[in-house]
XYZ file of C-alpha atoms in Angstrom:
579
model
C -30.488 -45.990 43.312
C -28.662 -48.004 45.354
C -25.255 -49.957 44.350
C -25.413 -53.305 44.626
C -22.004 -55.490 45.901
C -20.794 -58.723 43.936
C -22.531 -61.892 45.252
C -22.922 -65.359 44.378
C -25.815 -67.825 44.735
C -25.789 -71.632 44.131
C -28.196 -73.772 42.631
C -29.908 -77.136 44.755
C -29.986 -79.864 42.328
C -33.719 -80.676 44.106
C -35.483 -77.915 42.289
C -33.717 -78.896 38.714
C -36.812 -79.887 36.874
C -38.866 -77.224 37.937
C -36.334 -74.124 38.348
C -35.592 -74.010 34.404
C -36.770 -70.314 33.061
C -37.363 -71.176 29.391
C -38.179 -75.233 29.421
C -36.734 -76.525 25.681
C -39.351 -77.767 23.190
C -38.129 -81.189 22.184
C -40.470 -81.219 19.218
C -39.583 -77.753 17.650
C -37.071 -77.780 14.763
C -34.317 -75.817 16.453
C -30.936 -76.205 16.190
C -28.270 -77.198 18.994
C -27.248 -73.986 19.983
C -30.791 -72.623 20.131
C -31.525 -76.139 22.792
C -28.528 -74.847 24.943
C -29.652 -71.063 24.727
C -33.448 -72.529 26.178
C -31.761 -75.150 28.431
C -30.182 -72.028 30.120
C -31.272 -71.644 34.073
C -32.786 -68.521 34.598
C -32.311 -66.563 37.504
C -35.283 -64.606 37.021
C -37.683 -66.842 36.469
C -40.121 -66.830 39.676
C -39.288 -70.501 40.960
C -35.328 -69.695 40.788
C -35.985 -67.658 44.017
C -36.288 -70.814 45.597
C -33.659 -72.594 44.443
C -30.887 -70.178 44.940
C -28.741 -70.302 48.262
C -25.188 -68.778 49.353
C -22.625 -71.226 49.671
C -22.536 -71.214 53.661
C -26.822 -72.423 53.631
C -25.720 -75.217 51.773
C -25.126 -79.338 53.260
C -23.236 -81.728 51.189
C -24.123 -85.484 51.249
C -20.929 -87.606 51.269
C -22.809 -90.747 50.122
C -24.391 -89.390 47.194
C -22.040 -86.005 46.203
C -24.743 -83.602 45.978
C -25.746 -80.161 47.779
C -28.740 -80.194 50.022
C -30.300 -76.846 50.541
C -32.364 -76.372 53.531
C -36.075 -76.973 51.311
C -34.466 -80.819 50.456
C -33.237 -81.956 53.508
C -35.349 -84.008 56.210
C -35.080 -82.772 59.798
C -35.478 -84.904 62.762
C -35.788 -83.425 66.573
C -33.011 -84.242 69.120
C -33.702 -81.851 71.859
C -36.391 -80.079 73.612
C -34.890 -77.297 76.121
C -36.066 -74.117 77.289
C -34.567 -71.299 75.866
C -34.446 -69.205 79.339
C -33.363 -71.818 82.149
C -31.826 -74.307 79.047
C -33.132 -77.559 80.599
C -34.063 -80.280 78.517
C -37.417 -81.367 78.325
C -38.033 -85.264 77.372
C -40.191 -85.917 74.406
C -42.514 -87.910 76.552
C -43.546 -84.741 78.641
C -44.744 -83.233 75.802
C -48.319 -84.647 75.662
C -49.270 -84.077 79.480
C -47.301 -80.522 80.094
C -47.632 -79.058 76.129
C -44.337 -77.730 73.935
C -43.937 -74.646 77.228
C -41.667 -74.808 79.865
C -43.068 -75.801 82.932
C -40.434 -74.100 85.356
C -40.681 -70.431 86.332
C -39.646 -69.548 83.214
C -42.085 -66.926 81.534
C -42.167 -63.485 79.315
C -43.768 -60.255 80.052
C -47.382 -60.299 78.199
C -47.168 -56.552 77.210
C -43.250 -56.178 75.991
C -42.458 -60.416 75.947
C -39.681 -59.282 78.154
C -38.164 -62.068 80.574
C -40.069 -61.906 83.997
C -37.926 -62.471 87.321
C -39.125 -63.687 90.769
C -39.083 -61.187 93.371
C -40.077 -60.862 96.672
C -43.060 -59.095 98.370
C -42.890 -57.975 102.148
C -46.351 -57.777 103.048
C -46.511 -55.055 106.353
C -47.746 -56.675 109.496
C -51.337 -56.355 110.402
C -50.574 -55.754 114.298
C -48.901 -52.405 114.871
C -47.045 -53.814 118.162
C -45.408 -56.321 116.090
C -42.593 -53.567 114.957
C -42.045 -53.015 118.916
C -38.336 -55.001 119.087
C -39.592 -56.283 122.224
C -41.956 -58.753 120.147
C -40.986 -61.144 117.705
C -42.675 -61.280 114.468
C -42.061 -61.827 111.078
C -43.976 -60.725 108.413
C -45.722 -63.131 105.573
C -43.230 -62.573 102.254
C -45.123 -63.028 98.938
C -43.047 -63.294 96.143
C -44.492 -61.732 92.318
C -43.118 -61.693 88.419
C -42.298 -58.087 87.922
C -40.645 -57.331 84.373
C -37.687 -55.341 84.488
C -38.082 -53.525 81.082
C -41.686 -52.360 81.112
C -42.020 -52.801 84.613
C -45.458 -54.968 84.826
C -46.342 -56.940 87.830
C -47.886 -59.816 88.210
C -49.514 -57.423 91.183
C -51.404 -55.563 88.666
C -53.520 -58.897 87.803
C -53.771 -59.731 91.561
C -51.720 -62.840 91.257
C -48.872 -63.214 94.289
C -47.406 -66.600 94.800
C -46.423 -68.026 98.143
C -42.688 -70.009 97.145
C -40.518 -68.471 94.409
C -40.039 -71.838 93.091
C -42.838 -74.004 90.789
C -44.468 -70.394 89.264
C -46.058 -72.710 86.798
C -47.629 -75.007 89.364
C -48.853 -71.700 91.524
C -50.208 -69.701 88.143
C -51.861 -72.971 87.256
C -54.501 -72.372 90.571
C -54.620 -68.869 90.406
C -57.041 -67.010 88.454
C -56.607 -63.134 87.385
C -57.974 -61.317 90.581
C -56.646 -64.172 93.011
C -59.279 -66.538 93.180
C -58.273 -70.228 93.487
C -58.491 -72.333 90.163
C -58.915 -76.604 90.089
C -56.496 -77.992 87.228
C -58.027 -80.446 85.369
C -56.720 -83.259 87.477
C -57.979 -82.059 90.896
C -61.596 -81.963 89.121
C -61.090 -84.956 87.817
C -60.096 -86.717 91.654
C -62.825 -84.819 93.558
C -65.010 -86.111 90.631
C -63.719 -89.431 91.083
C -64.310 -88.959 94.690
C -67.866 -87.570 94.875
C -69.171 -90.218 92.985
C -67.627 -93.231 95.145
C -68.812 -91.403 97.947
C -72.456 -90.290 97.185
C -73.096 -91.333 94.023
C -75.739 -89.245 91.601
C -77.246 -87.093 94.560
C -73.185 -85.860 95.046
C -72.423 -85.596 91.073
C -75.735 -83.218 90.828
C -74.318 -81.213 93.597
C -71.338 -81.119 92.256
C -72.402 -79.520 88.465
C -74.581 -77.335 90.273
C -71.806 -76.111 92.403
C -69.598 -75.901 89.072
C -71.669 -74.560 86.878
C -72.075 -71.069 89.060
C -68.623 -70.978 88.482
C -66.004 -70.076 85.379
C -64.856 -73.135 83.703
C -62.183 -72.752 81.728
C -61.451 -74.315 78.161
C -59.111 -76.444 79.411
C -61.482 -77.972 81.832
C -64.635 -78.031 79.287
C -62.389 -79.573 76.800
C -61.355 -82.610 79.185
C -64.746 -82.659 81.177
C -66.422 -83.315 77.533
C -63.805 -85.887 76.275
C -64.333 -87.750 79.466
C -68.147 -87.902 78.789
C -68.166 -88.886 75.354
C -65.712 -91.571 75.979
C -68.000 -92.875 78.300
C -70.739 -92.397 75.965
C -68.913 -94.572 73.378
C -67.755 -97.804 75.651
C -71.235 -98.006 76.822
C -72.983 -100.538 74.410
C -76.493 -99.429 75.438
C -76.159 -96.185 74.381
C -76.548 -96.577 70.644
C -76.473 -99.933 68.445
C -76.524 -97.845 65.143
C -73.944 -97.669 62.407
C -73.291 -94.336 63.058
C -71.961 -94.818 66.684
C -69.513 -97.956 65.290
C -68.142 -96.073 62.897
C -67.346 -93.342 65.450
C -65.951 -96.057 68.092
C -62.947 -97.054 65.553
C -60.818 -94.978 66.761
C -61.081 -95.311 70.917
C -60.244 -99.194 71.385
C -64.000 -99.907 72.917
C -64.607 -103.177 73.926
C -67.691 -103.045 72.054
C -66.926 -101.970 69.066
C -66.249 -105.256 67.447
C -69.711 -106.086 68.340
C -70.935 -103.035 66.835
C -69.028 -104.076 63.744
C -70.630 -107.548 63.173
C -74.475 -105.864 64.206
C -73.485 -104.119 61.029
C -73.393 -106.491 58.934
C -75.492 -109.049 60.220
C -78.079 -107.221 62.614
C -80.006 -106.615 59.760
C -80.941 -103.439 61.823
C -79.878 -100.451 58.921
C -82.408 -102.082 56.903
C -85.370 -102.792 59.772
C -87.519 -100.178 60.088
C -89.409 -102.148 63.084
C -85.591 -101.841 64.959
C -85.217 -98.316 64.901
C -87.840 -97.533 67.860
C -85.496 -99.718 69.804
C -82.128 -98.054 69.064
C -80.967 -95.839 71.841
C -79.846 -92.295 70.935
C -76.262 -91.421 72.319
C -76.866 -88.100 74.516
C -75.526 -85.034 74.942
C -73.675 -83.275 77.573
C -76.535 -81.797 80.186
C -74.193 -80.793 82.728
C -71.287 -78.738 83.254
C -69.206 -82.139 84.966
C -69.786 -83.611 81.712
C -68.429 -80.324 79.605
C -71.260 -78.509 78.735
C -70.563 -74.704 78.898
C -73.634 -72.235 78.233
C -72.289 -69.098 76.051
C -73.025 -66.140 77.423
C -73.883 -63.386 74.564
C -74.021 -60.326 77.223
C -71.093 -57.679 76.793
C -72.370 -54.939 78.228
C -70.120 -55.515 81.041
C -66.847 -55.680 78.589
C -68.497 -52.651 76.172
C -68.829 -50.444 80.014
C -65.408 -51.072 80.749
C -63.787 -49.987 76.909
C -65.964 -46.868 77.465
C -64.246 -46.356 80.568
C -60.512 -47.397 79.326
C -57.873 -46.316 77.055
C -56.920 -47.424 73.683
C -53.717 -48.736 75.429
C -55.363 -50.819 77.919
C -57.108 -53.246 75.259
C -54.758 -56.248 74.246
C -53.293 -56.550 70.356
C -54.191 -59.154 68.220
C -50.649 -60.399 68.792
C -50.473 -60.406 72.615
C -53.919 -62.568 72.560
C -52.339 -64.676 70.044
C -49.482 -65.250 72.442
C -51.661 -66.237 75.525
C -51.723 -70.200 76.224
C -55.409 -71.333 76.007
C -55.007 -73.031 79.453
C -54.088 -69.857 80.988
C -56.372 -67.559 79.346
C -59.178 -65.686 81.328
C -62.677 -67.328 80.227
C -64.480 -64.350 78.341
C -66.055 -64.457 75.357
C -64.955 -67.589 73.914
C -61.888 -67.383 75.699
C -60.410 -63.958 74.549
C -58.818 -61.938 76.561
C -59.740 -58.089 75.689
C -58.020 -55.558 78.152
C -54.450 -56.165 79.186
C -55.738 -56.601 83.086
C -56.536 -60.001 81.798
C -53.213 -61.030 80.246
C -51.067 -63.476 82.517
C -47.660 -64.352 82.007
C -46.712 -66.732 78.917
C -44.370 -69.329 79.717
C -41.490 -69.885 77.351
C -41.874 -72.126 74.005
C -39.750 -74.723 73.729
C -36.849 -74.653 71.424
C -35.641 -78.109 69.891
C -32.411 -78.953 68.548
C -32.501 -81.073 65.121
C -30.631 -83.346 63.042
C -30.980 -82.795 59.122
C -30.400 -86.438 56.946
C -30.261 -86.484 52.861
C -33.463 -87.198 51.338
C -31.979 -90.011 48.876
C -29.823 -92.130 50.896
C -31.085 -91.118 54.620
C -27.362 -90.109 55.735
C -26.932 -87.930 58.513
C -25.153 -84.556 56.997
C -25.962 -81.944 60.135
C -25.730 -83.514 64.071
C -25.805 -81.082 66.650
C -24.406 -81.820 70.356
C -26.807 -83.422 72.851
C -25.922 -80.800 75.917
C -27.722 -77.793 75.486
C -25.291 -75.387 76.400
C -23.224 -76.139 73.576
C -23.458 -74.877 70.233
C -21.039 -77.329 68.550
C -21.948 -80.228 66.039
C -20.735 -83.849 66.039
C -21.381 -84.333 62.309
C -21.593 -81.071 59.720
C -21.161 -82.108 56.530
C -21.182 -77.783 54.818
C -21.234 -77.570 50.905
C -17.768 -75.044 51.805
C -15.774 -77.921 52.545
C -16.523 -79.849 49.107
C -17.022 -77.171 46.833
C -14.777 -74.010 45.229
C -16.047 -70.726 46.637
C -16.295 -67.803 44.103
C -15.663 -64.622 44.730
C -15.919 -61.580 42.266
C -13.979 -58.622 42.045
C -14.063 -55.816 39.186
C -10.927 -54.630 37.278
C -9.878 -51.281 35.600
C -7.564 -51.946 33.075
C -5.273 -48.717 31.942
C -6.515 -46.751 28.470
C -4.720 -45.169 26.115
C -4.416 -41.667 28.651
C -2.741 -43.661 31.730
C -3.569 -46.004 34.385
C -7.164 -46.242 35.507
C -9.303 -44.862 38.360
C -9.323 -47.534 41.342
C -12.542 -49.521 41.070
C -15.123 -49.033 44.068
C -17.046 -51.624 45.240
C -20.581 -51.251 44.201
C -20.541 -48.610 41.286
C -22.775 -48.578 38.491
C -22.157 -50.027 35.411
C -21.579 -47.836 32.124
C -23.917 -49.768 29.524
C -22.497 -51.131 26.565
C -19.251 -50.662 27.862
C -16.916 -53.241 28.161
C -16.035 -54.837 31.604
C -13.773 -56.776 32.671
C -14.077 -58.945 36.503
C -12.269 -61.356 37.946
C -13.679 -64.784 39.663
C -11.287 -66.414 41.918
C -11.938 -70.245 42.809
C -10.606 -71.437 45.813
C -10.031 -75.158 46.456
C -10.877 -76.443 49.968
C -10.744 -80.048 49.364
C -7.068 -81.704 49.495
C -7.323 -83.000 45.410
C -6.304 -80.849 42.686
C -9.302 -79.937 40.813
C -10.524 -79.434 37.157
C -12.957 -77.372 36.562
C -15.177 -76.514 33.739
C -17.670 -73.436 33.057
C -20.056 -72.815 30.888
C -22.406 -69.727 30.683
C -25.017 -68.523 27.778
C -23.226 -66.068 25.108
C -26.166 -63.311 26.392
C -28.503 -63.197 29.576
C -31.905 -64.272 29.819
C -34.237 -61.173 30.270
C -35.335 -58.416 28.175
C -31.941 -56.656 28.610
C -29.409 -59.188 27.647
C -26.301 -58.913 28.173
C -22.622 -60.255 26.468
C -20.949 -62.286 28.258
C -17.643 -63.881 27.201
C -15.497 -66.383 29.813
C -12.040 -66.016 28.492
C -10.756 -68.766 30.471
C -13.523 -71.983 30.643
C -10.957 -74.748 31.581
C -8.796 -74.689 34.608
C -6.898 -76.436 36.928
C -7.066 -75.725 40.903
C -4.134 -77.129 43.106
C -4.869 -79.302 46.435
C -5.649 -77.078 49.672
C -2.335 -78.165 50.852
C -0.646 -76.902 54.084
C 0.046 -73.319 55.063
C 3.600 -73.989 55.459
C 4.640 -75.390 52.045
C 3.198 -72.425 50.576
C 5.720 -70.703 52.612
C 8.602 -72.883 51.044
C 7.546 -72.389 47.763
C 7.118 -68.682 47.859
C 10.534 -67.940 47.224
C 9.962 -70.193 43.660
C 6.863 -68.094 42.686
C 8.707 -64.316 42.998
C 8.260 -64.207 38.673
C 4.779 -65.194 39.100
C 1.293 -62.811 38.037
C 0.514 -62.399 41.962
C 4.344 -61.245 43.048
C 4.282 -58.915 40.135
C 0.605 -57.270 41.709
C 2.116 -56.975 44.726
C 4.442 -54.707 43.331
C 1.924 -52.293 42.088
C 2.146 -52.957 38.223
C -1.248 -54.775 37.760
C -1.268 -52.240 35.111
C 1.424 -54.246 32.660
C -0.916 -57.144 32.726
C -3.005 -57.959 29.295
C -6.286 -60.121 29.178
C -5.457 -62.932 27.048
C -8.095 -65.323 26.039
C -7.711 -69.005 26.980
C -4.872 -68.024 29.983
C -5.365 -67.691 33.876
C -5.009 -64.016 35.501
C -3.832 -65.412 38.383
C -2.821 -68.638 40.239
C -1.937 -68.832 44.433
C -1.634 -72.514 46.140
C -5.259 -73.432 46.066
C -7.214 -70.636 44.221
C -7.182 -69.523 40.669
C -8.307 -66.217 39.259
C -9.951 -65.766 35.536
C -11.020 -62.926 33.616
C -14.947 -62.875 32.371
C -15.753 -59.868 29.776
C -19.558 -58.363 30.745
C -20.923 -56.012 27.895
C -23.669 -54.423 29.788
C -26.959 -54.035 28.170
C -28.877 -50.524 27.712
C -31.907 -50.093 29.727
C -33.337 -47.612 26.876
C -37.564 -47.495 27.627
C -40.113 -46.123 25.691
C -41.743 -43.295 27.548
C -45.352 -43.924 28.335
C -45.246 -47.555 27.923
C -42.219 -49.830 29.374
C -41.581 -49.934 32.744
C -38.686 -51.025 34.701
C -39.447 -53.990 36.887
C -38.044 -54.297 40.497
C -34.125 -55.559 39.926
C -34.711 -55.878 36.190
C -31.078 -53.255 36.346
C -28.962 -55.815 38.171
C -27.168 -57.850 35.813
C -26.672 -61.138 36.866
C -25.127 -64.430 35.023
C -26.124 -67.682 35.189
C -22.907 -70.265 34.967
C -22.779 -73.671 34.792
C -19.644 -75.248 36.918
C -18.426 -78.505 36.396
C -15.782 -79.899 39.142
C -13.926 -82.823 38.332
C -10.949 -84.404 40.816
C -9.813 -88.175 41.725
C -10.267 -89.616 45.148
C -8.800 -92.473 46.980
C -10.602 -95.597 46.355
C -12.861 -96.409 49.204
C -15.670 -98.760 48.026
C -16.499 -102.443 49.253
C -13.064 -103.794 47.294
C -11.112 -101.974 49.951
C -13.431 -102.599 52.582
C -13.708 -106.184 51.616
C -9.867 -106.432 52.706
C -8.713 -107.415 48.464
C -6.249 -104.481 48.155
C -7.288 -104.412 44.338
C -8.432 -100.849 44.555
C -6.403 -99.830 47.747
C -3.850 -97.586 45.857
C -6.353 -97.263 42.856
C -7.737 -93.393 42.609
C -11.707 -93.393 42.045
C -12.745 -90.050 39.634
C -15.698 -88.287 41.026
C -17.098 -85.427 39.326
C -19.915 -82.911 40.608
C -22.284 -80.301 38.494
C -24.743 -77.374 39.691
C -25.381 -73.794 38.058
C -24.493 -70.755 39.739
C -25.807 -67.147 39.390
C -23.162 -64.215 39.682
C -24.603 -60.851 40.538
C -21.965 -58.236 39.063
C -23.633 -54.933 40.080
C -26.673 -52.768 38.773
C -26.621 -50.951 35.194
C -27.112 -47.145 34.740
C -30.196 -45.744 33.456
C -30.189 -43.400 30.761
């Protein structure tokens, strides 16, 4: 079994309602105590795994003096960049060039491994051009080779001519080098075809492009176009149906449409229905038709003739861009010969506001290079960390054995650990805990806080500590320091331990025993790790900054406001020992 270190896990307020393990029946005859016991939080109840956080996930909202966990918050996107090249991408390019980089930025499709331009010198046709007496130079082709796996974009038959604008150059280049129209150069020679010859030069044209591979990209767009068209005409379907479908695409007809709805009469005529005209399908392959074709005997030849390591994973066909993906069976690459290189996903920077009052608690930088924030508003700077520690007290025999972080716990044995709060705001602090008498679960524990009220002093500076060392020599921590730990007693109500900003306590754990019945109990997963819920209650005075100051008054200039904040924590002391 594996130990299991001290931790400590904070509550969102968000989840409050929902996260309680043992919700308190209002109607039942109970008494007070037994309402606290079932008002308890529960860390192992199934929704507290969602609710729990370590202090440095946490936000803290100024305006409302709450933690945000990262479920509560609302996120808003400040940035597009690249992750390889880190140049930011506006928002508007988003819709025409899709959430990739469009750069020569792009990953390895086997390993996802960065790819890097490099240059090709082809050998010269002519023999008597490597004479020195003749000038030549040879044609340099440049190719995306990937310098941890070592694919080529060679392998594929794709070369470019520039080592600059790989995106533009992959975009016309098809797996085997044939040239590839974007969707914009079919849609100008489209354009063009039909001012020039009209229908006779369209026909020729979806002959011409229907012997050849049409990619989704290009079906996808060629069929939008035509159905667009479809809809603005007004001849191509009076019907209901068709108006209904025209809400959404701004038609100049469709408030026409709209009023031959309701006072056509022409749902109702049966006589008007012979008249209607039907809106068409696509016919063509200019207006996005695409005719499936169910033969694989080609594909089924070539996995007889490959090896399992030449077909593609379900994760590198996941990771191909539909625009760039080789037209097979609806658009599926199979073998890794027909993989091409991914271009990078964008990564975004964001801004995170509260949920209540919309105030902006997380701001990152607008340059991408940096990593800094302009606003950070972390739950560390407002709240007391805890950390946990366990202590051997001597016995009877002599001093104790050194405690080791992350041994088992004796059951029903007594043990002792001390939680030190440290203060990081620059008011004194009172704080307040409260934790159930016995742990929720079927192994319950004792649990006993000897000290439940306390005060924390300010996070002053580092240098009146300094000046007030020499006042503090009689003090519990000057007297540790000396080695005698051991002449110290756990008194009930009293501090172990106080520094300039932090203050230690003592909480008494007796261990449950994890006794099952053979043949019938069995331990669940973690059901050994003993862990404490505690409620905290934080209390300190502030300088008065409402609308009285701000309204220039001076009533409440010098006036202290009290603020107070409340949250549960869970304290994971270690795992118990079987047997």
């Amino acid at each position: 079994m594996a130990p299991l270190n001290p931790y400590t896990y904070i509550q969102c307020p968000c989840s409050d309602s929902a996260s309680l393990g043992r919700p308190s029946d209002a109607t039942s005859p109970t008494s007070a105590d037994g309402d606290e016991e079932d008002n308890a939080f529960d860390p192992r109840a199934p929704r507290a795994n969602f609710s729990l956080y370590p202090l440095e996930y946490l936000l803290y909202c100024e305006d409302c003096h709450q933690i945000r966990c990262p479920r509560c918050i609302t996120e808003e996107i400040a940035t597009y960049f690249c992750p390889s090249c880190l140049f930011e991408v506006p928002s508007s390019n988003l819709k025409s060039e899709g959430n990739r980089c469009t750069r020569s930025c792009f990953q390895c499709p086997i390993c996802i491994g960065p790819l890097s331009v490099t240059s090709i010198e082809a050998p010269p046709s002519d023999p008597s051009l490597l004479a020195p007496d003749r000038a030549g130079t040879p044609h340099t082709t440049y190719s995306l080779i990937c310098s941890y796996c070592s694919w080529s974009s060679t392998e594929i038959c794709i070369q470019f001519d520039k080592p600059n604008s790989i995106h533009a150059q992959l975009a016309k280049i098809r797996n085997g080098g044939a040239s590839r129209l974007t969707a914009k150069e079919r849609k100008e020679r489209r354009k063009e075809l039909s001012h020039r010859g009209g229908e006779a030069a369209l026909a020729a044209s979806s002959e011409a492009a229907a012997g050849q591979d049409t990619d989704l990209e290009t079906q996808f767009a060629n069929l939008k176009l035509f159905y667009n068209s479809q809809l603005a005409d007004p001849n191509a379907g009076d019907n209901g149906f068709s108006s209904l479908g025209d809400l959404g695409f701004s038609s100049p007809s469709s408030l026409s449409r709209i009023m031959n709805l309701y006072t056509g009469g022409k749902l109702h005529d049966p006589r008007a229905k012979s008249k209607l005209g039907a809106m068409r399908e696509a016919i063509t392959a200019d207006e996005g038709l695409l005719e499936t074709d169910l033969d694989e005997s080609s594909l089924i030849t070539q996995l007889h003739q490959s090896d399992f390591l030449d077909t593609a994973s379900s994760t590198q066909i996941c990771s191909q861009p539909p625009n760039l993906g080789e037209t097979h069976l609806y658009g599926a690459a199979r073998f890794n010969s027909s993989l091409r290189p991914v271009p990078y996903l964008l990564r975004t920077k964001r801004s995170k506001r509260c949920p209540v009052c919309r105030h902006i608690i997380s701001k990152p930088e607008a340059k991408v290079q940096t990593t800094r924030f302009r606003i950070r508003l972390v739950a560390g700077s407002y709240i007391p960390s805890i950390t946990i520690r366990r202590l051997n007290l001597p016995g009877p025999n002599g001093p104790a054995a050194p405690a080791i972080l992350g041994d088992l716990l004796e059951p029903l044995k007594p043990v002792h650990f001390v939680l030190t709060f440290k203060n990081p705001i620059f008011e004194s602090l009172k704080v307040t805990l409260g934790a159930p008498a016995k742990t929720p679960g079927r192994f319950p524990s004792k649990v006993t806080v000897l000290c439940p009220q306390f005060d924390i002093d300010a996070n002053t500076d580092v240098w009146d500590e300094a000046l007030k060392e020499n006042d503090r020599e009689s003090s519990g921590r000057s007297r540790r320091r000396a080695g005698t730990e051991s002449q110290f007693q756990v008194e009930v109500g009293k501090i172990w331990e106080r520094g300039r900003n932090w203050v230690s306590i003592i909480v008494e754990v007796v261990p449950a025993s994890l006794k099952l019945e053979p043949g019938r109990d069995v331990l669940k997963q973690d059901e050994d790790v003993l862990e404490i819920p505690m409620f905290v209650r934080i209390e300190w005075e502030a300088e008065g900054g409402g609308d009285d100051a701000a309204s220039g008054t001076g009533r409440d200039k010098d006036q202290k406001e009290k603020k107070e904040l409340a949250y549960w924590c869970v304290l994971g002391l270690g795992r118990i020992k079987q047997g």
